[in-house]
């Protein structure tokens, strides 16, 4: 198994977990053709914490505090057909995966293809998909039973509200803003050749640059501005984009 290399993600490289499992980074064009809503749904399934689906699990008779992310993944994985997963996993067929013991641990396996996804491998998959798609996740753990039931009810309300809302593209406003920004070198066609990580890195980097430039201009043009109260790191647009 290999470590996740941020530079390799930035350059659009595949992530080779082992000889049988490689995760690719689709371009924006591929995501658009696949369907942005479908892509986000696939990512949600592959990276979900149980707390992300607390009310759905509870309504299905499962206590989300009693299962792990890997156990949740195992419940959904074999229902994902090749057309759904090919955009990320190429020819790896999730419908062929069955639960077996591997070295004493539960694992989804396709013995014929030499595929073994145990919890350690799954966590690598989850981590890479979150990193390469800039997904920030947080596991929720309720302090007591009353809090748990309250969180479930809130989540159920949020889920119902979301179902009533028409789908709105998350990418559209960012793509529109960037192709119309004079400092962005891509147009409507060429921007589609970027991966999600590359594009959102450009969004964040541009935001950092504009913010630093505006702050610097404000410091020079306003003699009454107390520069000692300014966070100097905000002037450095070359800092890590994750710090933004």
PDB file of C-alpha atoms in Angstrom:
ATOM      1  CA  UNK A   1       0.000   0.000   0.000  1.00  0.00           C
ATOM      2  CA  UNK A   2       1.141   3.535  -0.716  1.00  0.00           C
ATOM      3  CA  UNK A   3       0.824   6.756   1.217  1.00  0.00           C
ATOM      4  CA  UNK A   4      -1.349   9.539  -0.142  1.00  0.00           C
ATOM      5  CA  UNK A   5       0.840  12.083  -1.938  1.00  0.00           C
ATOM      6  CA  UNK A   6      -0.723  15.558  -2.065  1.00  0.00           C
ATOM      7  CA  UNK A   7       1.524  16.597  -4.948  1.00  0.00           C
ATOM      8  CA  UNK A   8       0.415  13.552  -6.942  1.00  0.00           C
ATOM      9  CA  UNK A   9      -3.210  14.427  -6.231  1.00  0.00           C
ATOM     10  CA  UNK A  10      -2.561  17.997  -7.388  1.00  0.00           C
ATOM     11  CA  UNK A  11      -1.019  16.750 -10.633  1.00  0.00           C
ATOM     12  CA  UNK A  12      -4.019  14.507 -11.278  1.00  0.00           C
ATOM     13  CA  UNK A  13      -2.333  11.158 -10.733  1.00  0.00           C
ATOM     14  CA  UNK A  14      -4.121   7.906  -9.973  1.00  0.00           C
ATOM     15  CA  UNK A  15      -3.906   6.465  -6.485  1.00  0.00           C
ATOM     16  CA  UNK A  16      -2.624   2.895  -6.570  1.00  0.00           C
ATOM     17  CA  UNK A  17      -3.631   1.182  -3.346  1.00  0.00           C
ATOM     18  CA  UNK A  18      -2.435  -2.243  -4.463  1.00  0.00           C
ATOM     19  CA  UNK A  19      -2.204  -4.378  -7.590  1.00  0.00           C
ATOM     20  CA  UNK A  20      -5.986  -4.839  -7.710  1.00  0.00           C
ATOM     21  CA  UNK A  21      -7.291  -1.425  -6.645  1.00  0.00           C
ATOM     22  CA  UNK A  22      -6.519   1.898  -8.301  1.00  0.00           C
ATOM     23  CA  UNK A  23      -8.582   5.060  -7.831  1.00  0.00           C
ATOM     24  CA  UNK A  24      -8.570   7.540 -10.678  1.00  0.00           C
ATOM     25  CA  UNK A  25      -9.314  11.247 -10.595  1.00  0.00           C
ATOM     26  CA  UNK A  26     -11.992  12.139 -13.144  1.00  0.00           C
ATOM     27  CA  UNK A  27     -11.928  15.477 -14.930  1.00  0.00           C
ATOM     28  CA  UNK A  28     -14.731  17.994 -14.548  1.00  0.00           C
ATOM     29  CA  UNK A  29     -15.881  17.020 -18.031  1.00  0.00           C
ATOM     30  CA  UNK A  30     -16.193  13.383 -16.983  1.00  0.00           C
ATOM     31  CA  UNK A  31     -18.066  14.386 -13.820  1.00  0.00           C
ATOM     32  CA  UNK A  32     -20.458  16.575 -15.816  1.00  0.00           C
ATOM     33  CA  UNK A  33     -21.090  13.785 -18.338  1.00  0.00           C
ATOM     34  CA  UNK A  34     -21.571  11.257 -15.529  1.00  0.00           C
ATOM     35  CA  UNK A  35     -23.877  13.694 -13.749  1.00  0.00           C
ATOM     36  CA  UNK A  36     -22.740  15.954 -10.930  1.00  0.00           C
ATOM     37  CA  UNK A  37     -25.597  14.834  -8.701  1.00  0.00           C
ATOM     38  CA  UNK A  38     -24.802  11.168  -9.394  1.00  0.00           C
ATOM     39  CA  UNK A  39     -21.118  11.764  -8.683  1.00  0.00           C
ATOM     40  CA  UNK A  40     -21.842  13.451  -5.360  1.00  0.00           C
ATOM     41  CA  UNK A  41     -24.187  10.615  -4.420  1.00  0.00           C
ATOM     42  CA  UNK A  42     -21.482   8.054  -5.222  1.00  0.00           C
ATOM     43  CA  UNK A  43     -18.948   9.918  -3.102  1.00  0.00           C
ATOM     44  CA  UNK A  44     -21.457  10.111  -0.262  1.00  0.00           C
ATOM     45  CA  UNK A  45     -21.897   6.346  -0.288  1.00  0.00           C
ATOM     46  CA  UNK A  46     -18.177   5.587  -0.519  1.00  0.00           C
ATOM     47  CA  UNK A  47     -17.059   8.024   2.184  1.00  0.00           C
ATOM     48  CA  UNK A  48     -20.012   8.079   4.587  1.00  0.00           C
ATOM     49  CA  UNK A  49     -19.668   8.066   8.319  1.00  0.00           C
ATOM     50  CA  UNK A  50     -22.635   6.382  10.033  1.00  0.00           C
ATOM     51  CA  UNK A  51     -23.491   9.777  11.546  1.00  0.00           C
ATOM     52  CA  UNK A  52     -23.939  11.141   8.002  1.00  0.00           C
ATOM     53  CA  UNK A  53     -26.923   8.806   7.612  1.00  0.00           C
ATOM     54  CA  UNK A  54     -28.172   8.729  11.183  1.00  0.00           C
ATOM     55  CA  UNK A  55     -31.904   9.042  10.521  1.00  0.00           C
ATOM     56  CA  UNK A  56     -31.924   6.778   7.446  1.00  0.00           C
ATOM     57  CA  UNK A  57     -30.099   4.085   9.391  1.00  0.00           C
ATOM     58  CA  UNK A  58     -32.338   4.492  12.424  1.00  0.00           C
ATOM     59  CA  UNK A  59     -35.457   4.226  10.269  1.00  0.00           C
ATOM     60  CA  UNK A  60     -33.989   1.009   8.834  1.00  0.00           C
ATOM     61  CA  UNK A  61     -33.527  -0.401  12.328  1.00  0.00           C
ATOM     62  CA  UNK A  62     -29.802   0.346  12.669  1.00  0.00           C
ATOM     63  CA  UNK A  63     -28.273   2.412  15.479  1.00  0.00           C
ATOM     64  CA  UNK A  64     -25.673   4.601  13.792  1.00  0.00           C
ATOM     65  CA  UNK A  65     -23.560   4.732  16.955  1.00  0.00           C
ATOM     66  CA  UNK A  66     -23.148   0.944  16.918  1.00  0.00           C
ATOM     67  CA  UNK A  67     -21.547   0.491  13.481  1.00  0.00           C
ATOM     68  CA  UNK A  68     -18.331   1.644  11.818  1.00  0.00           C
ATOM     69  CA  UNK A  69     -17.805   3.394   8.501  1.00  0.00           C
ATOM     70  CA  UNK A  70     -16.420   0.158   7.080  1.00  0.00           C
ATOM     71  CA  UNK A  71     -19.487  -1.813   8.147  1.00  0.00           C
ATOM     72  CA  UNK A  72     -21.678   0.824   6.533  1.00  0.00           C
ATOM     73  CA  UNK A  73     -19.619   0.646   3.343  1.00  0.00           C
ATOM     74  CA  UNK A  74     -19.994  -3.139   3.264  1.00  0.00           C
ATOM     75  CA  UNK A  75     -23.786  -2.800   3.324  1.00  0.00           C
ATOM     76  CA  UNK A  76     -23.808  -0.657   0.172  1.00  0.00           C
ATOM     77  CA  UNK A  77     -20.733  -1.668  -1.827  1.00  0.00           C
ATOM     78  CA  UNK A  78     -22.045  -4.745  -3.660  1.00  0.00           C
ATOM     79  CA  UNK A  79     -25.119  -2.806  -4.838  1.00  0.00           C
ATOM     80  CA  UNK A  80     -22.931  -0.410  -6.850  1.00  0.00           C
ATOM     81  CA  UNK A  81     -22.767  -1.568 -10.441  1.00  0.00           C
ATOM     82  CA  UNK A  82     -19.873  -1.112 -12.839  1.00  0.00           C
ATOM     83  CA  UNK A  83     -21.478   1.834 -14.620  1.00  0.00           C
ATOM     84  CA  UNK A  84     -21.704   3.662 -11.303  1.00  0.00           C
ATOM     85  CA  UNK A  85     -18.168   3.007 -10.069  1.00  0.00           C
ATOM     86  CA  UNK A  86     -16.154   2.990 -13.309  1.00  0.00           C
ATOM     87  CA  UNK A  87     -15.562   6.748 -13.125  1.00  0.00           C
ATOM     88  CA  UNK A  88     -13.434   6.166 -10.006  1.00  0.00           C
ATOM     89  CA  UNK A  89     -12.399   2.510 -10.016  1.00  0.00           C
ATOM     90  CA  UNK A  90     -12.169   1.570 -13.688  1.00  0.00           C
ATOM     91  CA  UNK A  91     -13.002  -2.105 -14.261  1.00  0.00           C
ATOM     92  CA  UNK A  92     -13.191  -3.061 -10.577  1.00  0.00           C
ATOM     93  CA  UNK A  93     -16.650  -4.656 -10.282  1.00  0.00           C
ATOM     94  CA  UNK A  94     -18.128  -4.026  -6.838  1.00  0.00           C
ATOM     95  CA  UNK A  95     -21.062  -6.384  -7.540  1.00  0.00           C
ATOM     96  CA  UNK A  96     -18.608  -9.300  -7.435  1.00  0.00           C
ATOM     97  CA  UNK A  97     -17.509  -8.498  -3.876  1.00  0.00           C
ATOM     98  CA  UNK A  98     -18.635 -10.862  -1.125  1.00  0.00           C
ATOM     99  CA  UNK A  99     -17.945 -10.800   2.608  1.00  0.00           C
ATOM    100  CA  UNK A 100     -15.249 -13.241   3.729  1.00  0.00           C
ATOM    101  CA  UNK A 101     -12.660 -13.612   6.447  1.00  0.00           C
ATOM    102  CA  UNK A 102      -9.201 -12.479   5.417  1.00  0.00           C
ATOM    103  CA  UNK A 103      -6.419 -13.137   7.939  1.00  0.00           C
ATOM    104  CA  UNK A 104      -9.091 -13.313  10.609  1.00  0.00           C
ATOM    105  CA  UNK A 105     -10.750 -10.006   9.687  1.00  0.00           C
ATOM    106  CA  UNK A 106     -13.928  -9.213   7.758  1.00  0.00           C
ATOM    107  CA  UNK A 107     -13.269  -8.146   4.180  1.00  0.00           C
ATOM    108  CA  UNK A 108     -15.096  -7.674   0.915  1.00  0.00           C
ATOM    109  CA  UNK A 109     -13.388  -9.979  -1.566  1.00  0.00           C
ATOM    110  CA  UNK A 110     -13.381 -11.035  -5.185  1.00  0.00           C
ATOM    111  CA  UNK A 111     -11.006 -13.966  -5.009  1.00  0.00           C
ATOM    112  CA  UNK A 112     -10.959 -14.482  -8.773  1.00  0.00           C
ATOM    113  CA  UNK A 113      -9.704 -10.926  -9.348  1.00  0.00           C
ATOM    114  CA  UNK A 114      -7.532 -10.832  -6.214  1.00  0.00           C
ATOM    115  CA  UNK A 115      -9.527  -7.961  -4.688  1.00  0.00           C
ATOM    116  CA  UNK A 116      -9.563  -7.661  -0.910  1.00  0.00           C
ATOM    117  CA  UNK A 117     -11.084  -4.622   0.812  1.00  0.00           C
ATOM    118  CA  UNK A 118     -10.666  -4.897   4.551  1.00  0.00           C
ATOM    119  CA  UNK A 119     -11.116  -1.998   6.965  1.00  0.00           C
ATOM    120  CA  UNK A 120      -7.549  -0.733   6.476  1.00  0.00           C
ATOM    121  CA  UNK A 121      -7.946  -0.647   2.697  1.00  0.00           C
ATOM    122  CA  UNK A 122     -11.346   0.990   2.993  1.00  0.00           C
ATOM    123  CA  UNK A 123      -9.939   3.771   5.171  1.00  0.00           C
ATOM    124  CA  UNK A 124      -7.344   4.460   2.456  1.00  0.00           C
ATOM    125  CA  UNK A 125     -10.144   4.649  -0.122  1.00  0.00           C
ATOM    126  CA  UNK A 126     -12.209   6.939   2.089  1.00  0.00           C
ATOM    127  CA  UNK A 127      -9.256   9.195   2.877  1.00  0.00           C
ATOM    128  CA  UNK A 128      -8.176   9.553  -0.754  1.00  0.00           C
ATOM    129  CA  UNK A 129     -11.672  10.291  -2.033  1.00  0.00           C
ATOM    130  CA  UNK A 130     -12.148  12.948   0.630  1.00  0.00           C
ATOM    131  CA  UNK A 131      -8.750  14.520  -0.028  1.00  0.00           C
ATOM    132  CA  UNK A 132      -8.967  14.474  -3.827  1.00  0.00           C
ATOM    133  CA  UNK A 133     -12.504  15.902  -3.820  1.00  0.00           C
ATOM    134  CA  UNK A 134     -11.874  18.357  -0.964  1.00  0.00           C
ATOM    135  CA  UNK A 135     -14.550  16.801   1.211  1.00  0.00           C
ATOM    136  CA  UNK A 136     -14.309  17.758   4.873  1.00  0.00           C
ATOM    137  CA  UNK A 137     -16.017  15.263   7.131  1.00  0.00           C
ATOM    138  CA  UNK A 138     -16.571  15.098  10.859  1.00  0.00           C
ATOM    139  CA  UNK A 139     -17.741  12.098  12.832  1.00  0.00           C
ATOM    140  CA  UNK A 140     -20.513  12.958  15.293  1.00  0.00           C
ATOM    141  CA  UNK A 141     -20.762  11.160  18.619  1.00  0.00           C
ATOM    142  CA  UNK A 142     -23.751  12.070  20.821  1.00  0.00           C
ATOM    143  CA  UNK A 143     -23.128  12.501  24.517  1.00  0.00           C
ATOM    144  CA  UNK A 144     -26.235  10.624  25.626  1.00  0.00           C
ATOM    145  CA  UNK A 145     -29.395   8.918  24.377  1.00  0.00           C
ATOM    146  CA  UNK A 146     -31.512  12.088  24.467  1.00  0.00           C
ATOM    147  CA  UNK A 147     -28.974  13.921  22.335  1.00  0.00           C
ATOM    148  CA  UNK A 148     -28.806  10.983  19.937  1.00  0.00           C
ATOM    149  CA  UNK A 149     -32.553  10.982  19.400  1.00  0.00           C
ATOM    150  CA  UNK A 150     -32.586  14.748  18.964  1.00  0.00           C
ATOM    151  CA  UNK A 151     -29.843  14.547  16.323  1.00  0.00           C
ATOM    152  CA  UNK A 152     -31.730  11.788  14.515  1.00  0.00           C
ATOM    153  CA  UNK A 153     -34.889  13.893  14.416  1.00  0.00           C
ATOM    154  CA  UNK A 154     -33.005  16.965  13.155  1.00  0.00           C
ATOM    155  CA  UNK A 155     -31.335  14.863  10.491  1.00  0.00           C
ATOM    156  CA  UNK A 156     -34.693  13.429   9.439  1.00  0.00           C
ATOM    157  CA  UNK A 157     -36.084  16.966   9.066  1.00  0.00           C
ATOM    158  CA  UNK A 158     -33.032  18.033   7.042  1.00  0.00           C
ATOM    159  CA  UNK A 159     -33.388  14.992   4.798  1.00  0.00           C
ATOM    160  CA  UNK A 160     -37.054  15.725   4.106  1.00  0.00           C
ATOM    161  CA  UNK A 161     -36.292  19.384   3.378  1.00  0.00           C
ATOM    162  CA  UNK A 162     -33.493  18.418   0.993  1.00  0.00           C
ATOM    163  CA  UNK A 163     -35.832  16.094  -0.917  1.00  0.00           C
ATOM    164  CA  UNK A 164     -38.223  18.988  -1.534  1.00  0.00           C
ATOM    165  CA  UNK A 165     -35.546  21.260  -2.946  1.00  0.00           C
ATOM    166  CA  UNK A 166     -34.650  21.171  -6.662  1.00  0.00           C
ATOM    167  CA  UNK A 167     -31.088  20.162  -7.421  1.00  0.00           C
ATOM    168  CA  UNK A 168     -28.679  23.062  -7.828  1.00  0.00           C
ATOM    169  CA  UNK A 169     -25.194  22.570  -9.191  1.00  0.00           C
ATOM    170  CA  UNK A 170     -22.381  23.194  -6.729  1.00  0.00           C
ATOM    171  CA  UNK A 171     -19.873  23.500  -9.559  1.00  0.00           C
ATOM    172  CA  UNK A 172     -21.745  26.012 -11.707  1.00  0.00           C
ATOM    173  CA  UNK A 173     -21.173  29.181  -9.620  1.00  0.00           C
ATOM    174  CA  UNK A 174     -17.485  28.346  -9.146  1.00  0.00           C
ATOM    175  CA  UNK A 175     -16.930  27.585 -12.824  1.00  0.00           C
ATOM    176  CA  UNK A 176     -18.810  30.709 -13.870  1.00  0.00           C
ATOM    177  CA  UNK A 177     -16.821  32.890 -11.487  1.00  0.00           C
ATOM    178  CA  UNK A 178     -13.451  31.461 -12.473  1.00  0.00           C
ATOM    179  CA  UNK A 179     -13.825  31.582 -16.273  1.00  0.00           C
ATOM    180  CA  UNK A 180     -14.941  35.206 -15.943  1.00  0.00           C
ATOM    181  CA  UNK A 181     -12.023  36.154 -13.677  1.00  0.00           C
ATOM    182  CA  UNK A 182      -9.280  37.781 -15.742  1.00  0.00           C
ATOM    183  CA  UNK A 183      -6.481  36.025 -13.871  1.00  0.00           C
ATOM    184  CA  UNK A 184      -7.808  32.522 -14.601  1.00  0.00           C
ATOM    185  CA  UNK A 185      -6.151  31.075 -17.683  1.00  0.00           C
ATOM    186  CA  UNK A 186      -8.814  28.502 -18.578  1.00  0.00           C
ATOM    187  CA  UNK A 187     -11.941  29.080 -20.673  1.00  0.00           C
ATOM    188  CA  UNK A 188     -15.302  27.307 -20.789  1.00  0.00           C
ATOM    189  CA  UNK A 189     -13.829  24.335 -22.634  1.00  0.00           C
ATOM    190  CA  UNK A 190     -10.344  23.929 -21.174  1.00  0.00           C
ATOM    191  CA  UNK A 191     -11.509  24.252 -17.547  1.00  0.00           C
ATOM    192  CA  UNK A 192     -13.284  20.930 -18.036  1.00  0.00           C
ATOM    193  CA  UNK A 193      -9.912  19.183 -18.366  1.00  0.00           C
ATOM    194  CA  UNK A 194      -9.072  19.894 -14.714  1.00  0.00           C
ATOM    195  CA  UNK A 195      -9.721  17.432 -11.910  1.00  0.00           C
ATOM    196  CA  UNK A 196     -11.912  18.440  -9.002  1.00  0.00           C
ATOM    197  CA  UNK A 197      -8.841  18.932  -6.803  1.00  0.00           C
ATOM    198  CA  UNK A 198      -7.054  21.072  -9.397  1.00  0.00           C
ATOM    199  CA  UNK A 199     -10.087  23.241 -10.027  1.00  0.00           C
ATOM    200  CA  UNK A 200     -11.012  23.818  -6.385  1.00  0.00           C
ATOM    201  CA  UNK A 201      -7.353  24.486  -5.576  1.00  0.00           C
ATOM    202  CA  UNK A 202      -7.461  27.219  -8.240  1.00  0.00           C
ATOM    203  CA  UNK A 203     -10.655  28.594  -6.670  1.00  0.00           C
ATOM    204  CA  UNK A 204      -9.084  28.687  -3.212  1.00  0.00           C
ATOM    205  CA  UNK A 205      -5.780  30.067  -4.473  1.00  0.00           C
ATOM    206  CA  UNK A 206      -7.504  32.834  -6.434  1.00  0.00           C
ATOM    207  CA  UNK A 207      -9.586  33.738  -3.391  1.00  0.00           C
ATOM    208  CA  UNK A 208      -6.409  33.919  -1.284  1.00  0.00           C
ATOM    209  CA  UNK A 209      -4.680  36.121  -3.868  1.00  0.00           C
ATOM    210  CA  UNK A 210      -7.586  38.564  -4.212  1.00  0.00           C
ATOM    211  CA  UNK A 211      -8.003  38.744  -0.442  1.00  0.00           C
ATOM    212  CA  UNK A 212      -4.274  39.348   0.157  1.00  0.00           C
ATOM    213  CA  UNK A 213      -4.157  41.985  -2.579  1.00  0.00           C
ATOM    214  CA  UNK A 214      -7.190  43.829  -1.181  1.00  0.00           C
ATOM    215  CA  UNK A 215      -5.800  43.705   2.353  1.00  0.00           C
ATOM    216  CA  UNK A 216      -2.409  45.002   1.216  1.00  0.00           C
ATOM    217  CA  UNK A 217      -4.006  47.852  -0.707  1.00  0.00           C
ATOM    218  CA  UNK A 218      -6.053  48.715   2.367  1.00  0.00           C
ATOM    219  CA  UNK A 219      -2.936  48.860   4.549  1.00  0.00           C
ATOM    220  CA  UNK A 220      -1.204  51.255   2.151  1.00  0.00           C
ATOM    221  CA  UNK A 221      -4.214  53.472   1.431  1.00  0.00           C
ATOM    222  CA  UNK A 222      -5.568  53.852   4.968  1.00  0.00           C
ATOM    223  CA  UNK A 223      -3.056  55.488   7.337  1.00  0.00           C
ATOM    224  CA  UNK A 224      -5.424  55.015  10.279  1.00  0.00           C
ATOM    225  CA  UNK A 225      -5.616  51.265   9.896  1.00  0.00           C
ATOM    226  CA  UNK A 226      -3.829  49.510  12.789  1.00  0.00           C
ATOM    227  CA  UNK A 227      -1.607  46.999  10.995  1.00  0.00           C
ATOM    228  CA  UNK A 228      -0.703  45.315  14.294  1.00  0.00           C
ATOM    229  CA  UNK A 229      -4.200  43.865  14.409  1.00  0.00           C
ATOM    230  CA  UNK A 230      -3.922  42.337  10.946  1.00  0.00           C
ATOM    231  CA  UNK A 231      -3.227  38.605  10.640  1.00  0.00           C
ATOM    232  CA  UNK A 232      -0.046  38.756   8.538  1.00  0.00           C
ATOM    233  CA  UNK A 233      -0.543  35.222   7.260  1.00  0.00           C
ATOM    234  CA  UNK A 234      -3.524  36.558   5.262  1.00  0.00           C
ATOM    235  CA  UNK A 235      -1.065  38.610   3.195  1.00  0.00           C
ATOM    236  CA  UNK A 236       0.728  35.466   2.028  1.00  0.00           C
ATOM    237  CA  UNK A 237      -1.245  34.003  -0.863  1.00  0.00           C
ATOM    238  CA  UNK A 238       1.459  31.329  -1.314  1.00  0.00           C
ATOM    239  CA  UNK A 239       0.542  29.645   1.950  1.00  0.00           C
ATOM    240  CA  UNK A 240      -1.125  26.239   2.047  1.00  0.00           C
ATOM    241  CA  UNK A 241      -4.541  26.501   0.422  1.00  0.00           C
ATOM    242  CA  UNK A 242      -5.936  24.304   3.202  1.00  0.00           C
ATOM    243  CA  UNK A 243      -5.166  27.158   5.617  1.00  0.00           C
ATOM    244  CA  UNK A 244      -7.641  29.410   3.820  1.00  0.00           C
TER     245      UNK A 244
END
